[in-house]
Coordinates of C-alpha atoms in Angstrom, one line a residue:
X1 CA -88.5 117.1 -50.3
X2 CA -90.4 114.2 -49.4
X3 CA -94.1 113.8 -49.3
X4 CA -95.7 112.1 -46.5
X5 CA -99.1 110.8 -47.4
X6 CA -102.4 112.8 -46.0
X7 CA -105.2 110.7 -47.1
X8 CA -103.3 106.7 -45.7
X9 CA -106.0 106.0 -42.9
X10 CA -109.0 107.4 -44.9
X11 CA -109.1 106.8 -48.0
X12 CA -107.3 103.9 -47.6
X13 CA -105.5 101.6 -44.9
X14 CA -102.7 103.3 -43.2
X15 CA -100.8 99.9 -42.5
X16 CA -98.8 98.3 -45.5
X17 CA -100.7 94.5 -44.6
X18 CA -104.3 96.5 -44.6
X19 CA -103.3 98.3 -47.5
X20 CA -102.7 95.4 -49.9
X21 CA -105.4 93.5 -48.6
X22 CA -107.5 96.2 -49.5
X23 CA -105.9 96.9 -52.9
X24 CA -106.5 93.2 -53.2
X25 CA -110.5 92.4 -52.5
X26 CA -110.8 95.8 -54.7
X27 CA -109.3 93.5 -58.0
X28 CA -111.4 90.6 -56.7
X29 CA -114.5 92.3 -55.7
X30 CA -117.3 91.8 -58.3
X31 CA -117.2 95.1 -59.6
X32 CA -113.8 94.6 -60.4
X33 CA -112.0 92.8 -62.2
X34 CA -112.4 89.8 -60.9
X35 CA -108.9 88.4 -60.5
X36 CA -105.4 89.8 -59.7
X37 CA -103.4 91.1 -61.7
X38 CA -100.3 89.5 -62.6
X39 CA -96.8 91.1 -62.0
X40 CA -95.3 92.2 -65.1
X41 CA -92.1 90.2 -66.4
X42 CA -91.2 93.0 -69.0
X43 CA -90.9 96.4 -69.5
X44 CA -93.5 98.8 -70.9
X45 CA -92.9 99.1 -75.0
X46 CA -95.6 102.3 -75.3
X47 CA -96.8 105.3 -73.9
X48 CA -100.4 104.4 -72.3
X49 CA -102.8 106.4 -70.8
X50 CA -105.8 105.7 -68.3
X51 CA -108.6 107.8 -66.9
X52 CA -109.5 106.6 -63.1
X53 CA -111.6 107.3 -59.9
X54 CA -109.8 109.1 -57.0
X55 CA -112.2 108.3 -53.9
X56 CA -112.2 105.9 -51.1
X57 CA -110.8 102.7 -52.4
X58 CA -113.9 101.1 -50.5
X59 CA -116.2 102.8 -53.1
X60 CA -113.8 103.5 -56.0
X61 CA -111.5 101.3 -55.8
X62 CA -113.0 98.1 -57.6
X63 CA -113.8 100.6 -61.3
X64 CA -109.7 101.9 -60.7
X65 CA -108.5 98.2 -61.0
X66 CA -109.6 97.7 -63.8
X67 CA -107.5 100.0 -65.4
X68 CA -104.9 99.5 -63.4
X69 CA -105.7 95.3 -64.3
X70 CA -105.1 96.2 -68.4
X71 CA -101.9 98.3 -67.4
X72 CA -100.1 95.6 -65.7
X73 CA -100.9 93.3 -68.7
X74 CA -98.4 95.5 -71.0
X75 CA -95.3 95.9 -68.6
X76 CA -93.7 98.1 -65.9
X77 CA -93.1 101.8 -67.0
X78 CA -90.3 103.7 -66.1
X79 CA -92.3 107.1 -65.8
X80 CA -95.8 107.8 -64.6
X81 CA -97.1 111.2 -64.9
X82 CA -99.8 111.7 -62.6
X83 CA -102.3 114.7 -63.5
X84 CA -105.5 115.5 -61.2
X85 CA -107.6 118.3 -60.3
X86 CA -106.4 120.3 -57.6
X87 CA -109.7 120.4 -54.7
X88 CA -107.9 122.3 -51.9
X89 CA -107.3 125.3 -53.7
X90 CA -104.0 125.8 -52.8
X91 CA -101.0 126.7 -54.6
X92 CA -100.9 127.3 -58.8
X93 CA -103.2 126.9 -61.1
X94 CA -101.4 124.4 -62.8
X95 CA -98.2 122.9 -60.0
X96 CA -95.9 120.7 -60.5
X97 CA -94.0 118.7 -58.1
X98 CA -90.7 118.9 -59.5
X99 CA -87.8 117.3 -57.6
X100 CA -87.9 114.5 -54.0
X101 CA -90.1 111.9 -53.6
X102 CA -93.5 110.8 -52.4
X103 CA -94.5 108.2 -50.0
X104 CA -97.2 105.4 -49.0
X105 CA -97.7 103.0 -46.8
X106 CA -96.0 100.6 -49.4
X107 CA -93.4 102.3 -49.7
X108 CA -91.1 106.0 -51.6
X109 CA -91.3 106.9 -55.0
X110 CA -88.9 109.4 -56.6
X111 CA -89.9 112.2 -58.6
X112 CA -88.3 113.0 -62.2
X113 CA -86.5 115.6 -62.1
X114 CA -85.6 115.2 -65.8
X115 CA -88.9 115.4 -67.1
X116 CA -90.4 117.6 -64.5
X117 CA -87.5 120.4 -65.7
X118 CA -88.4 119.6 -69.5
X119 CA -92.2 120.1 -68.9
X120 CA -91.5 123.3 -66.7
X121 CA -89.4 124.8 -69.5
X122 CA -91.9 123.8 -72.7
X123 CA -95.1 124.9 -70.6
X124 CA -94.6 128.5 -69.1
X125 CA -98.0 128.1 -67.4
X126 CA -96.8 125.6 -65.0
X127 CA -95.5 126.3 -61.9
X128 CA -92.7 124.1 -59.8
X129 CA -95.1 123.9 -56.5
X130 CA -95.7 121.8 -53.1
X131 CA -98.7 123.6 -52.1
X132 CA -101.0 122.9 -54.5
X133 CA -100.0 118.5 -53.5
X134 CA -99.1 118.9 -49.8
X135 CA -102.7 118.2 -48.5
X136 CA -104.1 117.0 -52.4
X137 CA -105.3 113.2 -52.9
X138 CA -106.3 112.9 -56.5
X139 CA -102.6 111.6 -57.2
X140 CA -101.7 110.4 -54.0
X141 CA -104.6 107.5 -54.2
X142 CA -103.1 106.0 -57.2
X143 CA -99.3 105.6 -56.1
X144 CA -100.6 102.4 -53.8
X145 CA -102.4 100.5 -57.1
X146 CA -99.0 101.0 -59.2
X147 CA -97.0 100.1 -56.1
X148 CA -98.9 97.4 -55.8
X149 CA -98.1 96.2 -59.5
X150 CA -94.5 97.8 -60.7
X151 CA -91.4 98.6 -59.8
X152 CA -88.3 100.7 -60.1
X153 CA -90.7 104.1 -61.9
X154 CA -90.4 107.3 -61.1
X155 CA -93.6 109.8 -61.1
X156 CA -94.4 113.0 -62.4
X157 CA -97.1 114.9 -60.5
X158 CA -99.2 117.4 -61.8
X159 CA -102.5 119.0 -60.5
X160 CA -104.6 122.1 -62.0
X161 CA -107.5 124.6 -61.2
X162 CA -110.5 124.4 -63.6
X163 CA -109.2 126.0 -67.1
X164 CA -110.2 126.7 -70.5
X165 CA -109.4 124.4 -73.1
X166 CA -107.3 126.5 -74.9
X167 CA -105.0 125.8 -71.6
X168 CA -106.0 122.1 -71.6
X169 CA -105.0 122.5 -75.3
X170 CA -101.6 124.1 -75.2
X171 CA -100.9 121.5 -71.9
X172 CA -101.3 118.9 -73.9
X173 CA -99.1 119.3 -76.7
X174 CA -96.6 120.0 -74.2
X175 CA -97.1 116.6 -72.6
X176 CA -96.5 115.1 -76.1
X177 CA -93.8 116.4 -76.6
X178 CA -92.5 115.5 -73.5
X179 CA -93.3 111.9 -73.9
X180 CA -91.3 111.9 -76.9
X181 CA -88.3 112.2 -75.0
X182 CA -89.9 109.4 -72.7
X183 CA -90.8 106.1 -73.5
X184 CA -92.3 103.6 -71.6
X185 CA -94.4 105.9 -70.0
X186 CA -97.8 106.1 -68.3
X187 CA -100.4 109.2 -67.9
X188 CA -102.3 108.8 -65.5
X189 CA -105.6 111.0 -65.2
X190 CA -107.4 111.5 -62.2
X191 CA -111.2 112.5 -61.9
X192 CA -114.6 111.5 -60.4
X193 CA -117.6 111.7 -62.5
X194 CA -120.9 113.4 -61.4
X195 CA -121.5 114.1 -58.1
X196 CA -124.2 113.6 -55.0
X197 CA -127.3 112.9 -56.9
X198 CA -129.3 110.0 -57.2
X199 CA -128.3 106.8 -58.8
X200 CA -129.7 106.9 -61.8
X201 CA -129.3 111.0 -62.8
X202 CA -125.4 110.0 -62.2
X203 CA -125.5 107.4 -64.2
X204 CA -127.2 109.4 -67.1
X205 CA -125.2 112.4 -66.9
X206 CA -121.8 110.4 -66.6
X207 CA -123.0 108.4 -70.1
X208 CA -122.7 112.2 -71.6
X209 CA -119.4 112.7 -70.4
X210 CA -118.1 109.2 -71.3
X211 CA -119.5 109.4 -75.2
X212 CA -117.6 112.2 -75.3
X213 CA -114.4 111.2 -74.0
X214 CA -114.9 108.1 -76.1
X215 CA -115.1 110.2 -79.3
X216 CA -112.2 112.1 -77.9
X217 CA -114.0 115.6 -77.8
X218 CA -112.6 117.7 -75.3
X219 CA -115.2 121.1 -77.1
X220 CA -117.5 118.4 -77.0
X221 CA -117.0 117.0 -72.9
X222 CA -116.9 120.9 -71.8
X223 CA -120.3 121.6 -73.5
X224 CA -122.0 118.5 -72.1
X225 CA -120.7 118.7 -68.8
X226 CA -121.5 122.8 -69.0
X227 CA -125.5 121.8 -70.2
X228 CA -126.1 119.2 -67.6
X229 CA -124.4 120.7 -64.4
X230 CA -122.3 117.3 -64.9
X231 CA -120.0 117.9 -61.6
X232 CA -116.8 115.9 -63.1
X233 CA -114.0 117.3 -60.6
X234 CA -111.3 116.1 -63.5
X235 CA -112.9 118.0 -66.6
X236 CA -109.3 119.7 -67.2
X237 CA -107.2 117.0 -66.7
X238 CA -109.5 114.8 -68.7
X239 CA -109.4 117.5 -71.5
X240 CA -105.6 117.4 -71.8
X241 CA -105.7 114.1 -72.6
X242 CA -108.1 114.0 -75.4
X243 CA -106.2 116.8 -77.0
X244 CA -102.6 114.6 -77.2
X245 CA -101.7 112.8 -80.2
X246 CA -99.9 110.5 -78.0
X247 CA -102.6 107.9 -77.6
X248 CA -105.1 105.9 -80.0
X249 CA -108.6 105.7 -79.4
X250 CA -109.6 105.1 -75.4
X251 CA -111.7 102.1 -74.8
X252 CA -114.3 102.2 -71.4
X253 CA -113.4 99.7 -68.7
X254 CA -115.6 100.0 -66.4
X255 CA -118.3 102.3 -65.2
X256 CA -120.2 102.2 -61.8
X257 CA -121.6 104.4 -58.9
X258 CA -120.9 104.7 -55.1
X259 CA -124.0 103.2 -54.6
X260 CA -123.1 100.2 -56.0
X261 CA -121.1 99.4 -52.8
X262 CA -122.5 101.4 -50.3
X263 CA -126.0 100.7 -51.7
X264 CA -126.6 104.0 -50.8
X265 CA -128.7 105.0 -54.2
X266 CA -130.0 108.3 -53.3
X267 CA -126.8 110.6 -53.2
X268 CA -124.0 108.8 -55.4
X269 CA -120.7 109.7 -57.1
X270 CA -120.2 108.3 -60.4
X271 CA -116.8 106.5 -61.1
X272 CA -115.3 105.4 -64.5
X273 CA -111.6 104.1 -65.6
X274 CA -110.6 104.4 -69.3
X275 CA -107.5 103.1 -71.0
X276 CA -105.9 105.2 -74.2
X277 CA -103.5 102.8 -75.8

């Protein structure tokens, strides 16, 4: 089955030129990085991981480049498993999209069926599901950024509910193991940090969450975020990865607020993109 995009026109441009424009000033804006990245000449030699925004690329955008900036710097993967939190409240707690492809403005994107199969058949709590993607765009807002940059991979979508972390937990040594059997592979994790309060109470409550993640304490993320009403809509996914043994320590890209572009400072959504190398 093929997925047509729901958010192209949005959350970003429905038209291919628009799109890369777009994708473009969001690298050279001054909350990003600054520069474009350069198209990679090599292929991926590690498993890497990043943590990005999922909102408009107008006010996220700039923060997810530079993740997606650092990424392009180490070579084109072959897989890129994409794992968000589920908003519409559709479908299973934890779905996977497990065979077709999905498509943007730039272009289709083929599913693994390989490695959606072998996560399927390690992690009974996953389901194989369209629902809980159809009309979902935590994942679908990346596929344009790695368009934009690579070639020739193949995706792995996953989205969840809100779940404990002994889920999180027993997820995540289910995606290690897959990624043993896949090399060259990215994880991509999909969340927004604290939302619609003012400037500076998001900017406080997302430094909680981000010491956290930067001392890789999933216990530790749930309790702050649990304290301070933090409203991170990726808490789960987030959690899964600081459970895997896949990655080395994350280092903090870039952190910022929707009121850094829409200068808007009264009701803000905070945005940060990690890399786990």
């Amino acid at each position: 089955m093929k997925r047509e995009p729901v958010v192209a026109g949005s959350f970003y441009p429905a038209s291919r030129k628009a799109l890369i424009e777009l994708i473009e000033a969001c690298f050279m804006s001054e909350i990003g990085p600054g520069e474009l990245p350069k198209k990679p000449d090599r292929s991926l030699e590690k498993n890497v991981a990043l943590i990005v925004p999922h909102a408009g690329y107008v006010y996220s955008g700039p923060v997810a480049a530079h993740a997606y900036a650092e990424l392009a710097k180490l070579g084109d993967p072959k897989l890129v498993v994409l794992l968000g939190p589920n908003h519409t409240g559709y479908g299973a707690r934890i779905g996977v999209w497990a065979k077709g492809s999905w498509s943007t403005p730039l272009g289709e994107v083929q599913v693994c069926e390989e490695a959606a199969q072998k996560l399927l058949k390690e992690f009974k709590e996953a389901s194989a599901d369209i629902r809980c993607h159809v009309a979902e765009h935590s994942l679908e807002v990346q596929l344009p950024f790695l368009q934009y940059i690579f070639k020739d991979f193949e995706i792995l979508p996953i989205t969840m509910f809100p779940a404990s972390l002994q889920v999180c937990e027993s997820l995540a040594r289910a995606l290690d193991e897959l990624l043993k059997n896949f090399c060259s592979t990215v994880l991509v994790v999909s969340s927004d940090f604290n939302h619609y309060e003012d400037d500076v109470t998001t900017k406080w409550k997302d430094q909680l969450a981000i010491e956290e993640i930067l001392k890789r304490d999933a216990e530790g993320l749930y309790r702050v975020v649990a304290n301070h009403r933090i409203t991170m809509c990726g808490l789960s996914p987030v959690a899964c990865l600081l459970y895997m043994q896949s990655f080395s320590k994350p280092r903090l890209l870039k952190h910022a607020t929707s009121g850094d572009t829409s200068h808007d400072r009264s009701h803000v959504v905070g945005y940060a993109s990690f890399i786990f190398e």
